Amino acid sequence: MSEPHLTEPQLTITGELQREQAHVDLAATRLEELRERALRHERASLGRDLGENPQSLYERDVQALAAAARRSDLDLAGEGLVFGRLDLADGTVHHIGRLGLRTEDQDPIVVDWRAPAAAAFYRATAADPQGVVRRRTITTRGTTVRGLEDELLDPAAADGLQGSTVVGDGAFLAAISRERGPRMRDIVATIQREQDEAVRAPDDGALVVTGGPGTGKTAVALHRVAYLMYARRDWYSRRGVLVVGPSPVFVDYIGAVLPALGETSVRLSSLGRLPQLPTGLSVTADDPPVVAAVKGSARMVPLLRRVVRELGGSRQVPDLELARWGTGLVLPGADLARRRALVARGSRSHNAGRAAYLTTVADTAWRAFSRRPGAAKEEPGDREDFGRWLRSDPTVLRWLDSVWPLLLPAEVLTALRGLPLTRLAHGLFEPAEVTALADSWREGAPLTALDAAVLDELGEMLGAPPEPEPDPDAFDELAELDELARMSEVTTFADRTRRVTRNIAEEHDYRTYAHVVVDEAQDVAPLQWRMLARRARGATWTVVGDWVQSAWPDVDEVRSAMAACLGKARLREVQLTTNYRTGTEVAALAARVLARIDPDAVPPAAVRSTGVEPLLRRGPLADAVAGLLADVGGTVGPACPRALVDDVRATLPADDRLQVLDTWQAKGLEFDGCAVLAPEQIVAEAPTPSAGLRTLYVALTRATQRLTVVSDEPLDWLRA
């Protein structure tokens, strides 16, 4: 049988596919060599016989850890190892990929997408080619090249090129049209110019990225983290990078992106899981919108201050009776009350103030004892011995607990159930808001994400409890440690004991990160912005969000809280204007809701069409979901009012492609098919009608292919 005849374009494409396949094979071979080398180093490090030398053990572990980290990076680089190529006007050719690779002679095989030399792959245009003649997108599956697409950015210089294929955006549009899975994918091969400008923006302050649904804000934030870690790895690895999302569902959704980009050292956390909670406590719920608007408000700060004062001890200071060295002594309550007032005027936290007040009482008592009639001459160490006795005397501690008790955040939160909230909240909250707060803190109520923020705020107000006095006998252990053990243990022990000499209660145990990324910033409560600020002293920021999608009734309050958190940092703003997620059909429906929210708002421009109009229908949600499961090959996400989520989950069949979420959990996620249930109820359960419309706008913009809106109410207001 004769070979089929190939036309000239087909010959060109086939030859170029083979050429790129050869380069991908070269890169894959080199990657495997480096992976095997890292594995050998790891095994060799762990197999070294070092005896009992702690220094050698430490060095071995460091070497093994470095080899394991390198191997992990190489393991993650296989998929999409090479995805692009740049042909420059000077004849230079760069292949762009996830990880930089070189030959043994240090000749480049693949340029890391974060390197300066790769920037033109994302930024060059026909109007500004930046020295690029041709940009090629290489589509692979595993290590097999499946397709090529070229853009001639400088046709006048194209004569020297070898074989060019189709010009256009086909590869990009195909990539963004792919079926969605349960986890977010990286967009490293399809970053667009406006997105890349945000990814590579200077990290000398705060970068605020805004844009409507589907503009790639989350992807930009995550790729920016990978870029910053590449550009300044020593700095960011040493102090850490924190990425915060609105919910555990969202954090799980984005969890695969950074490892796929080669970054595994970044902390990802939802807002509710960010604080370190006391043992036995965990966040298991979210507050309803009406309660969240109250509990997350900045007005909670003065309320909590009033609560701490309410629990801060009796107003009348009783006399303090002391008995020491066979002598009884009474310190007048009036004098001790004056001293308490002086200590309370300072800026200390509550528990730090307690420690300072106890020191004042101890000084006062010592002076009284040393001046008593017949007092013996003071010997060295007498004062310290007296202070240790007083700080541990049960009578003194009971008296101190009555006038300045030790308070812990969890205990204060529990005590709120029995406090007169109506009186304490007077002038801060309306009666209905107080009732909502009291109900959320009823006996047996679950701990919510905003309760975690309340605990964090209380931790700031109260300060850490003072550490117990060290056991003097413990210092004798130092003499028993030999030289080898001292190398690994003494420093830690000394650090612990040395802390006794400073005021532990004044210290905050929050980790300060070098860079903090906040996603869905429009829904971070003011109280949560304060929580973030405590973890970002001196940090740089990447903040992404869209104020039109905010579920908060008072958007300006959230804006102000964000501004206070970012402080005086250099502020850069980038607005993304192109909608890559939803088709023009879904975008048109969402735009009608957007016009109700803000008639002057301009929706992001959708770049593709699915050819399928959104379906507005009555009837069971199960039928709508079954239709979506049949029509799309990827994920389907019913978005429901909070009050209906449990019922909906109970009525729908088990399916790995199906994820039933309320409108809060759906934030930041995307699905091939989305069914929005009861839009009128989504609007009604929000604190205000405007917040309800903004929440509905979020739900309507989750679909990448098909959207169905289900309601028993007329939906004429959603029709064109």
PDB file of C-alpha atoms in Angstrom, residues 184-442:
ATOM      1  CA  MET A 184      -7.332  24.175  39.845  1.00  0.00           C
ATOM      2  CA  ARG A 185      -4.677  23.917  37.098  1.00  0.00           C
ATOM      3  CA  ASP A 186      -1.790  26.271  36.595  1.00  0.00           C
ATOM      4  CA  ILE A 187      -1.834  28.577  33.548  1.00  0.00           C
ATOM      5  CA  VAL A 188       1.919  28.802  33.161  1.00  0.00           C
ATOM      6  CA  ALA A 189       1.729  28.051  29.416  1.00  0.00           C
ATOM      7  CA  THR A 190      -1.125  30.487  28.699  1.00  0.00           C
ATOM      8  CA  ILE A 191      -0.432  33.560  30.835  1.00  0.00           C
ATOM      9  CA  GLN A 192      -1.494  36.670  28.942  1.00  0.00           C
ATOM     10  CA  ARG A 193       0.282  40.016  28.807  1.00  0.00           C
ATOM     11  CA  GLU A 194      -1.819  41.880  31.393  1.00  0.00           C
ATOM     12  CA  GLN A 195      -1.569  38.906  33.721  1.00  0.00           C
ATOM     13  CA  ASP A 196       2.195  38.630  33.296  1.00  0.00           C
ATOM     14  CA  GLU A 197       2.657  42.307  34.149  1.00  0.00           C
ATOM     15  CA  ALA A 198       1.012  41.586  37.485  1.00  0.00           C
ATOM     16  CA  VAL A 199       2.975  38.349  38.021  1.00  0.00           C
ATOM     17  CA  ARG A 200       6.333  40.118  37.535  1.00  0.00           C
ATOM     18  CA  ALA A 201       5.455  43.426  39.222  1.00  0.00           C
ATOM     19  CA  PRO A 202       8.079  44.686  41.721  1.00  0.00           C
ATOM     20  CA  ASP A 203       7.718  43.315  45.261  1.00  0.00           C
ATOM     21  CA  ASP A 204       8.518  46.543  47.084  1.00  0.00           C
ATOM     22  CA  GLY A 205       5.126  47.122  48.716  1.00  0.00           C
ATOM     23  CA  ALA A 206       1.570  46.020  48.072  1.00  0.00           C
ATOM     24  CA  LEU A 207       0.227  44.884  44.713  1.00  0.00           C
ATOM     25  CA  VAL A 208      -3.575  45.049  44.483  1.00  0.00           C
ATOM     26  CA  VAL A 209      -5.001  43.136  41.524  1.00  0.00           C
ATOM     27  CA  THR A 210      -8.660  43.722  40.705  1.00  0.00           C
ATOM     28  CA  GLY A 211     -10.826  42.317  37.962  1.00  0.00           C
ATOM     29  CA  GLY A 212     -14.195  40.763  37.301  1.00  0.00           C
ATOM     30  CA  PRO A 213     -15.064  37.075  37.357  1.00  0.00           C
ATOM     31  CA  GLY A 214     -12.891  34.845  35.198  1.00  0.00           C
ATOM     32  CA  THR A 215     -10.062  37.322  34.696  1.00  0.00           C
ATOM     33  CA  GLY A 216      -7.513  34.988  36.316  1.00  0.00           C
ATOM     34  CA  LYS A 217      -6.895  36.866  39.574  1.00  0.00           C
ATOM     35  CA  THR A 218      -6.232  33.721  41.597  1.00  0.00           C
ATOM     36  CA  ALA A 219      -3.975  32.255  38.918  1.00  0.00           C
ATOM     37  CA  VAL A 220      -2.033  35.521  38.776  1.00  0.00           C
ATOM     38  CA  ALA A 221      -1.578  35.525  42.562  1.00  0.00           C
ATOM     39  CA  LEU A 222      -0.273  31.947  42.644  1.00  0.00           C
ATOM     40  CA  HIS A 223       2.030  32.380  39.673  1.00  0.00           C
ATOM     41  CA  ARG A 224       3.331  35.582  41.284  1.00  0.00           C
ATOM     42  CA  VAL A 225       4.266  33.566  44.374  1.00  0.00           C
ATOM     43  CA  ALA A 226       6.185  31.099  42.202  1.00  0.00           C
ATOM     44  CA  TYR A 227       7.892  33.976  40.389  1.00  0.00           C
ATOM     45  CA  LEU A 228       8.898  35.771  43.616  1.00  0.00           C
ATOM     46  CA  MET A 229      10.239  32.543  45.109  1.00  0.00           C
ATOM     47  CA  TYR A 230      12.331  32.096  41.977  1.00  0.00           C
ATOM     48  CA  ALA A 231      13.575  35.701  41.905  1.00  0.00           C
ATOM     49  CA  ARG A 232      14.391  36.034  45.627  1.00  0.00           C
ATOM     50  CA  ARG A 233      14.354  32.516  47.005  1.00  0.00           C
ATOM     51  CA  ASP A 234      16.735  33.094  49.922  1.00  0.00           C
ATOM     52  CA  TRP A 235      14.672  35.981  51.271  1.00  0.00           C
ATOM     53  CA  TYR A 236      11.246  34.407  50.905  1.00  0.00           C
ATOM     54  CA  SER A 237      12.327  30.932  51.985  1.00  0.00           C
ATOM     55  CA  ARG A 238      13.876  32.337  55.146  1.00  0.00           C
ATOM     56  CA  ARG A 239      10.846  34.325  56.307  1.00  0.00           C
ATOM     57  CA  GLY A 240       8.077  32.424  54.585  1.00  0.00           C
ATOM     58  CA  VAL A 241       5.195  33.148  52.233  1.00  0.00           C
ATOM     59  CA  LEU A 242       1.543  32.881  53.274  1.00  0.00           C
ATOM     60  CA  VAL A 243      -1.365  32.400  50.856  1.00  0.00           C
ATOM     61  CA  VAL A 244      -4.805  32.937  52.395  1.00  0.00           C
ATOM     62  CA  GLY A 245      -8.152  32.004  50.835  1.00  0.00           C
ATOM     63  CA  PRO A 246     -11.743  32.419  51.993  1.00  0.00           C
ATOM     64  CA  SER A 247     -12.594  28.782  52.776  1.00  0.00           C
ATOM     65  CA  PRO A 248     -11.088  25.295  53.155  1.00  0.00           C
ATOM     66  CA  VAL A 249     -12.857  24.262  49.933  1.00  0.00           C
ATOM     67  CA  PHE A 250     -11.076  27.052  48.042  1.00  0.00           C
ATOM     68  CA  VAL A 251      -7.680  26.236  49.582  1.00  0.00           C
ATOM     69  CA  ASP A 252      -8.071  22.587  48.619  1.00  0.00           C
ATOM     70  CA  TYR A 253      -9.046  23.654  45.094  1.00  0.00           C
ATOM     71  CA  ILE A 254      -5.896  25.735  44.547  1.00  0.00           C
ATOM     72  CA  GLY A 255      -3.624  23.379  46.502  1.00  0.00           C
ATOM     73  CA  ALA A 256      -2.108  21.671  43.464  1.00  0.00           C
ATOM     74  CA  VAL A 257      -1.054  24.818  41.598  1.00  0.00           C
ATOM     75  CA  LEU A 258       2.077  25.833  43.499  1.00  0.00           C
ATOM     76  CA  PRO A 259       3.516  22.287  43.713  1.00  0.00           C
ATOM     77  CA  ALA A 260       2.948  21.987  39.958  1.00  0.00           C
ATOM     78  CA  LEU A 261       4.978  25.180  39.549  1.00  0.00           C
ATOM     79  CA  GLY A 262       7.771  23.748  41.683  1.00  0.00           C
ATOM     80  CA  GLU A 263       6.936  25.487  44.973  1.00  0.00           C
ATOM     81  CA  THR A 264       6.166  23.363  48.025  1.00  0.00           C
ATOM     82  CA  SER A 265       7.422  25.647  50.824  1.00  0.00           C
ATOM     83  CA  VAL A 266       4.513  28.104  50.840  1.00  0.00           C
ATOM     84  CA  ARG A 267       1.861  27.961  53.547  1.00  0.00           C
ATOM     85  CA  LEU A 268      -1.718  27.816  52.242  1.00  0.00           C
ATOM     86  CA  SER A 269      -4.504  28.462  54.729  1.00  0.00           C
ATOM     87  CA  SER A 270      -8.129  29.428  54.896  1.00  0.00           C
ATOM     88  CA  LEU A 271      -8.950  32.401  57.090  1.00  0.00           C
ATOM     89  CA  GLY A 272     -10.624  30.192  59.668  1.00  0.00           C
ATOM     90  CA  ARG A 273      -7.605  27.911  60.013  1.00  0.00           C
ATOM     91  CA  LEU A 274      -4.978  30.647  60.147  1.00  0.00           C
ATOM     92  CA  PRO A 275      -4.925  31.232  63.940  1.00  0.00           C
ATOM     93  CA  GLN A 276      -3.403  28.587  66.160  1.00  0.00           C
ATOM     94  CA  LEU A 277      -6.394  27.617  68.271  1.00  0.00           C
ATOM     95  CA  PRO A 278      -6.265  26.190  71.800  1.00  0.00           C
ATOM     96  CA  THR A 279      -6.143  22.423  72.094  1.00  0.00           C
ATOM     97  CA  GLY A 280      -9.546  20.857  71.563  1.00  0.00           C
ATOM     98  CA  LEU A 281     -10.966  23.693  69.455  1.00  0.00           C
ATOM     99  CA  SER A 282     -11.417  23.616  65.698  1.00  0.00           C
ATOM    100  CA  VAL A 283     -13.435  25.564  63.159  1.00  0.00           C
ATOM    101  CA  THR A 284     -16.335  23.467  61.893  1.00  0.00           C
ATOM    102  CA  ALA A 285     -18.768  26.029  60.438  1.00  0.00           C
ATOM    103  CA  ASP A 286     -19.306  29.463  58.935  1.00  0.00           C
ATOM    104  CA  ASP A 287     -21.641  32.076  60.311  1.00  0.00           C
ATOM    105  CA  PRO A 288     -24.794  32.943  58.354  1.00  0.00           C
ATOM    106  CA  PRO A 289     -24.373  36.176  56.361  1.00  0.00           C
ATOM    107  CA  VAL A 290     -26.360  38.283  58.845  1.00  0.00           C
ATOM    108  CA  VAL A 291     -24.246  37.085  61.792  1.00  0.00           C
ATOM    109  CA  ALA A 292     -20.996  37.323  59.837  1.00  0.00           C
ATOM    110  CA  ALA A 293     -21.658  40.987  59.040  1.00  0.00           C
ATOM    111  CA  VAL A 294     -21.817  41.679  62.780  1.00  0.00           C
ATOM    112  CA  LYS A 295     -19.135  39.359  64.115  1.00  0.00           C
ATOM    113  CA  GLY A 296     -16.600  40.335  61.446  1.00  0.00           C
ATOM    114  CA  SER A 297     -17.132  44.064  61.838  1.00  0.00           C
ATOM    115  CA  ALA A 298     -14.458  46.405  63.184  1.00  0.00           C
ATOM    116  CA  ARG A 299     -17.010  47.278  65.887  1.00  0.00           C
ATOM    117  CA  MET A 300     -16.144  43.974  67.530  1.00  0.00           C
ATOM    118  CA  VAL A 301     -12.828  45.434  68.694  1.00  0.00           C
ATOM    119  CA  PRO A 302     -14.307  47.986  71.158  1.00  0.00           C
ATOM    120  CA  LEU A 303     -16.880  45.392  72.236  1.00  0.00           C
ATOM    121  CA  LEU A 304     -14.143  42.902  73.091  1.00  0.00           C
ATOM    122  CA  ARG A 305     -12.255  45.606  74.995  1.00  0.00           C
ATOM    123  CA  ARG A 306     -15.383  46.174  77.086  1.00  0.00           C
ATOM    124  CA  VAL A 307     -15.677  42.440  77.653  1.00  0.00           C
ATOM    125  CA  VAL A 308     -12.076  42.210  78.856  1.00  0.00           C
ATOM    126  CA  ARG A 309     -12.659  45.117  81.232  1.00  0.00           C
ATOM    127  CA  GLU A 310     -15.833  43.415  82.479  1.00  0.00           C
ATOM    128  CA  LEU A 311     -13.884  40.254  83.280  1.00  0.00           C
ATOM    129  CA  GLY A 312     -10.763  42.108  84.402  1.00  0.00           C
ATOM    130  CA  GLY A 313     -11.291  41.942  88.162  1.00  0.00           C
ATOM    131  CA  SER A 314     -13.204  43.546  90.998  1.00  0.00           C
ATOM    132  CA  ARG A 315     -13.447  47.323  91.099  1.00  0.00           C
ATOM    133  CA  GLN A 316     -12.664  47.410  94.823  1.00  0.00           C
ATOM    134  CA  VAL A 317      -9.166  46.257  95.792  1.00  0.00           C
ATOM    135  CA  PRO A 318      -9.169  44.533  99.209  1.00  0.00           C
ATOM    136  CA  ASP A 319      -6.290  44.723 101.666  1.00  0.00           C
ATOM    137  CA  LEU A 320      -3.536  42.156 101.140  1.00  0.00           C
ATOM    138  CA  GLU A 321      -2.477  40.298 104.301  1.00  0.00           C
ATOM    139  CA  LEU A 322       1.012  38.775 104.232  1.00  0.00           C
ATOM    140  CA  ALA A 323       2.868  36.549 106.695  1.00  0.00           C
ATOM    141  CA  ARG A 324       6.605  36.011 106.227  1.00  0.00           C
ATOM    142  CA  TRP A 325       9.615  35.408 108.509  1.00  0.00           C
ATOM    143  CA  GLY A 326       7.306  35.238 111.509  1.00  0.00           C
ATOM    144  CA  THR A 327       5.884  38.673 110.804  1.00  0.00           C
ATOM    145  CA  GLY A 328       2.422  39.686 109.637  1.00  0.00           C
ATOM    146  CA  LEU A 329       1.865  42.692 107.398  1.00  0.00           C
ATOM    147  CA  VAL A 330      -1.148  44.316 105.722  1.00  0.00           C
ATOM    148  CA  LEU A 331      -0.862  46.269 102.481  1.00  0.00           C
ATOM    149  CA  PRO A 332      -3.790  48.741 102.287  1.00  0.00           C
ATOM    150  CA  GLY A 333      -6.222  48.132  99.426  1.00  0.00           C
ATOM    151  CA  ALA A 334      -6.469  51.846  98.646  1.00  0.00           C
ATOM    152  CA  ASP A 335      -2.709  52.052  98.010  1.00  0.00           C
ATOM    153  CA  LEU A 336      -2.756  48.885  95.900  1.00  0.00           C
ATOM    154  CA  ALA A 337      -5.707  50.273  93.896  1.00  0.00           C
ATOM    155  CA  ARG A 338      -3.719  53.393  93.026  1.00  0.00           C
ATOM    156  CA  ARG A 339      -0.820  51.266  91.879  1.00  0.00           C
ATOM    157  CA  ARG A 340      -3.157  49.130  89.783  1.00  0.00           C
ATOM    158  CA  ALA A 341      -4.518  52.244  88.079  1.00  0.00           C
ATOM    159  CA  LEU A 342      -0.977  53.384  87.232  1.00  0.00           C
ATOM    160  CA  VAL A 343      -0.118  50.022  85.665  1.00  0.00           C
ATOM    161  CA  ALA A 344      -3.420  49.910  83.774  1.00  0.00           C
ATOM    162  CA  ARG A 345      -2.661  53.245  82.081  1.00  0.00           C
ATOM    163  CA  GLY A 346       0.148  51.653  80.089  1.00  0.00           C
ATOM    164  CA  SER A 347      -0.186  50.031  76.684  1.00  0.00           C
ATOM    165  CA  ARG A 348       0.420  46.515  77.935  1.00  0.00           C
ATOM    166  CA  SER A 349      -1.856  43.631  77.117  1.00  0.00           C
ATOM    167  CA  HIS A 350      -4.099  42.409  79.928  1.00  0.00           C
ATOM    168  CA  ASN A 351      -1.928  39.489  81.033  1.00  0.00           C
ATOM    169  CA  ALA A 352       1.268  41.510  80.649  1.00  0.00           C
ATOM    170  CA  GLY A 353      -0.354  44.105  82.884  1.00  0.00           C
ATOM    171  CA  ARG A 354      -1.111  41.421  85.463  1.00  0.00           C
ATOM    172  CA  ALA A 355       2.553  40.385  85.487  1.00  0.00           C
ATOM    173  CA  ALA A 356       3.666  44.017  85.805  1.00  0.00           C
ATOM    174  CA  TYR A 357       1.173  44.626  88.620  1.00  0.00           C
ATOM    175  CA  LEU A 358       2.383  41.571  90.526  1.00  0.00           C
ATOM    176  CA  THR A 359       5.941  42.919  90.226  1.00  0.00           C
ATOM    177  CA  THR A 360       4.752  46.259  91.632  1.00  0.00           C
ATOM    178  CA  VAL A 361       3.011  44.494  94.532  1.00  0.00           C
ATOM    179  CA  ALA A 362       6.146  42.456  95.217  1.00  0.00           C
ATOM    180  CA  ASP A 363       8.293  45.627  95.314  1.00  0.00           C
ATOM    181  CA  THR A 364       5.799  47.346  97.597  1.00  0.00           C
ATOM    182  CA  ALA A 365       5.658  44.354  99.935  1.00  0.00           C
ATOM    183  CA  TRP A 366       9.460  44.036 100.066  1.00  0.00           C
ATOM    184  CA  ARG A 367       9.897  47.660 101.029  1.00  0.00           C
ATOM    185  CA  ALA A 368       7.296  47.248 103.750  1.00  0.00           C
ATOM    186  CA  PHE A 369       8.987  44.105 105.139  1.00  0.00           C
ATOM    187  CA  SER A 370      12.490  45.541 104.969  1.00  0.00           C
ATOM    188  CA  ARG A 371      11.382  48.652 106.881  1.00  0.00           C
ATOM    189  CA  ARG A 372       9.436  46.851 109.597  1.00  0.00           C
ATOM    190  CA  PRO A 373      10.651  47.297 113.187  1.00  0.00           C
ATOM    191  CA  GLY A 374      13.357  44.830 114.068  1.00  0.00           C
ATOM    192  CA  ALA A 375      14.014  43.810 110.472  1.00  0.00           C
ATOM    193  CA  ALA A 376      17.330  42.025 109.989  1.00  0.00           C
ATOM    194  CA  LYS A 377      20.026  43.403 107.740  1.00  0.00           C
ATOM    195  CA  GLU A 378      19.339  42.526 104.100  1.00  0.00           C
ATOM    196  CA  GLU A 379      21.510  39.708 102.819  1.00  0.00           C
ATOM    197  CA  PRO A 380      22.350  39.089  99.149  1.00  0.00           C
ATOM    198  CA  GLY A 381      19.537  37.180  97.529  1.00  0.00           C
ATOM    199  CA  ASP A 382      16.925  38.051 100.169  1.00  0.00           C
ATOM    200  CA  ARG A 383      14.917  40.249  97.815  1.00  0.00           C
ATOM    201  CA  GLU A 384      14.890  37.661  95.026  1.00  0.00           C
ATOM    202  CA  ASP A 385      13.949  34.941  97.491  1.00  0.00           C
ATOM    203  CA  PHE A 386      11.115  37.093  98.838  1.00  0.00           C
ATOM    204  CA  GLY A 387       9.859  37.792  95.301  1.00  0.00           C
ATOM    205  CA  ARG A 388       9.806  34.097  94.418  1.00  0.00           C
ATOM    206  CA  TRP A 389       7.886  33.326  97.584  1.00  0.00           C
ATOM    207  CA  LEU A 390       5.311  36.054  97.004  1.00  0.00           C
ATOM    208  CA  ARG A 391       4.698  35.041  93.382  1.00  0.00           C
ATOM    209  CA  SER A 392       3.933  31.467  94.419  1.00  0.00           C
ATOM    210  CA  ASP A 393       2.081  32.079  97.694  1.00  0.00           C
ATOM    211  CA  PRO A 394      -1.518  30.745  97.387  1.00  0.00           C
ATOM    212  CA  THR A 395      -2.957  33.625  99.431  1.00  0.00           C
ATOM    213  CA  VAL A 396      -1.331  36.214  97.178  1.00  0.00           C
ATOM    214  CA  LEU A 397      -2.423  34.422  93.999  1.00  0.00           C
ATOM    215  CA  ARG A 398      -6.045  34.203  95.187  1.00  0.00           C
ATOM    216  CA  TRP A 399      -5.984  37.915  95.966  1.00  0.00           C
ATOM    217  CA  LEU A 400      -4.419  38.673  92.562  1.00  0.00           C
ATOM    218  CA  ASP A 401      -7.043  36.571  90.758  1.00  0.00           C
ATOM    219  CA  SER A 402      -9.756  38.681  92.332  1.00  0.00           C
ATOM    220  CA  VAL A 403      -8.299  42.053  91.297  1.00  0.00           C
ATOM    221  CA  TRP A 404      -6.464  41.210  88.060  1.00  0.00           C
ATOM    222  CA  PRO A 405      -7.312  37.680  86.889  1.00  0.00           C
ATOM    223  CA  LEU A 406      -5.378  35.772  84.254  1.00  0.00           C
ATOM    224  CA  LEU A 407      -7.578  35.638  81.139  1.00  0.00           C
ATOM    225  CA  LEU A 408      -7.306  33.259  78.200  1.00  0.00           C
ATOM    226  CA  PRO A 409      -9.042  33.806  74.843  1.00  0.00           C
ATOM    227  CA  ALA A 410     -11.063  30.578  74.867  1.00  0.00           C
ATOM    228  CA  GLU A 411     -12.252  31.238  78.413  1.00  0.00           C
ATOM    229  CA  VAL A 412     -13.348  34.749  77.487  1.00  0.00           C
ATOM    230  CA  LEU A 413     -15.237  33.480  74.441  1.00  0.00           C
ATOM    231  CA  THR A 414     -17.022  30.944  76.645  1.00  0.00           C
ATOM    232  CA  ALA A 415     -17.758  33.623  79.251  1.00  0.00           C
ATOM    233  CA  LEU A 416     -19.519  35.730  76.617  1.00  0.00           C
ATOM    234  CA  ARG A 417     -22.529  33.429  76.960  1.00  0.00           C
ATOM    235  CA  GLY A 418     -23.155  34.677  80.472  1.00  0.00           C
ATOM    236  CA  LEU A 419     -22.324  38.367  80.052  1.00  0.00           C
ATOM    237  CA  PRO A 420     -24.869  41.173  79.644  1.00  0.00           C
ATOM    238  CA  LEU A 421     -24.184  41.725  75.941  1.00  0.00           C
ATOM    239  CA  THR A 422     -26.990  44.254  75.577  1.00  0.00           C
ATOM    240  CA  ARG A 423     -25.276  46.557  78.084  1.00  0.00           C
ATOM    241  CA  LEU A 424     -21.761  45.939  76.807  1.00  0.00           C
ATOM    242  CA  ALA A 425     -22.746  46.475  73.155  1.00  0.00           C
ATOM    243  CA  HIS A 426     -24.715  49.658  73.797  1.00  0.00           C
ATOM    244  CA  GLY A 427     -23.843  52.289  71.214  1.00  0.00           C
ATOM    245  CA  LEU A 428     -21.962  49.763  69.064  1.00  0.00           C
ATOM    246  CA  PHE A 429     -24.633  47.359  67.796  1.00  0.00           C
ATOM    247  CA  GLU A 430     -28.363  47.459  67.234  1.00  0.00           C
ATOM    248  CA  PRO A 431     -30.582  45.192  69.390  1.00  0.00           C
ATOM    249  CA  ALA A 432     -31.157  42.779  66.478  1.00  0.00           C
ATOM    250  CA  GLU A 433     -27.391  42.519  65.944  1.00  0.00           C
ATOM    251  CA  VAL A 434     -26.827  41.781  69.637  1.00  0.00           C
ATOM    252  CA  THR A 435     -29.454  39.045  69.466  1.00  0.00           C
ATOM    253  CA  ALA A 436     -27.719  37.514  66.429  1.00  0.00           C
ATOM    254  CA  LEU A 437     -24.367  37.565  68.248  1.00  0.00           C
ATOM    255  CA  ALA A 438     -25.791  36.032  71.416  1.00  0.00           C
ATOM    256  CA  ASP A 439     -27.452  33.246  69.423  1.00  0.00           C
ATOM    257  CA  SER A 440     -24.203  32.450  67.603  1.00  0.00           C
ATOM    258  CA  TRP A 441     -22.476  32.012  70.982  1.00  0.00           C
ATOM    259  CA  ARG A 442     -25.198  29.855  72.533  1.00  0.00           C
TER     260      ARG A 442
END
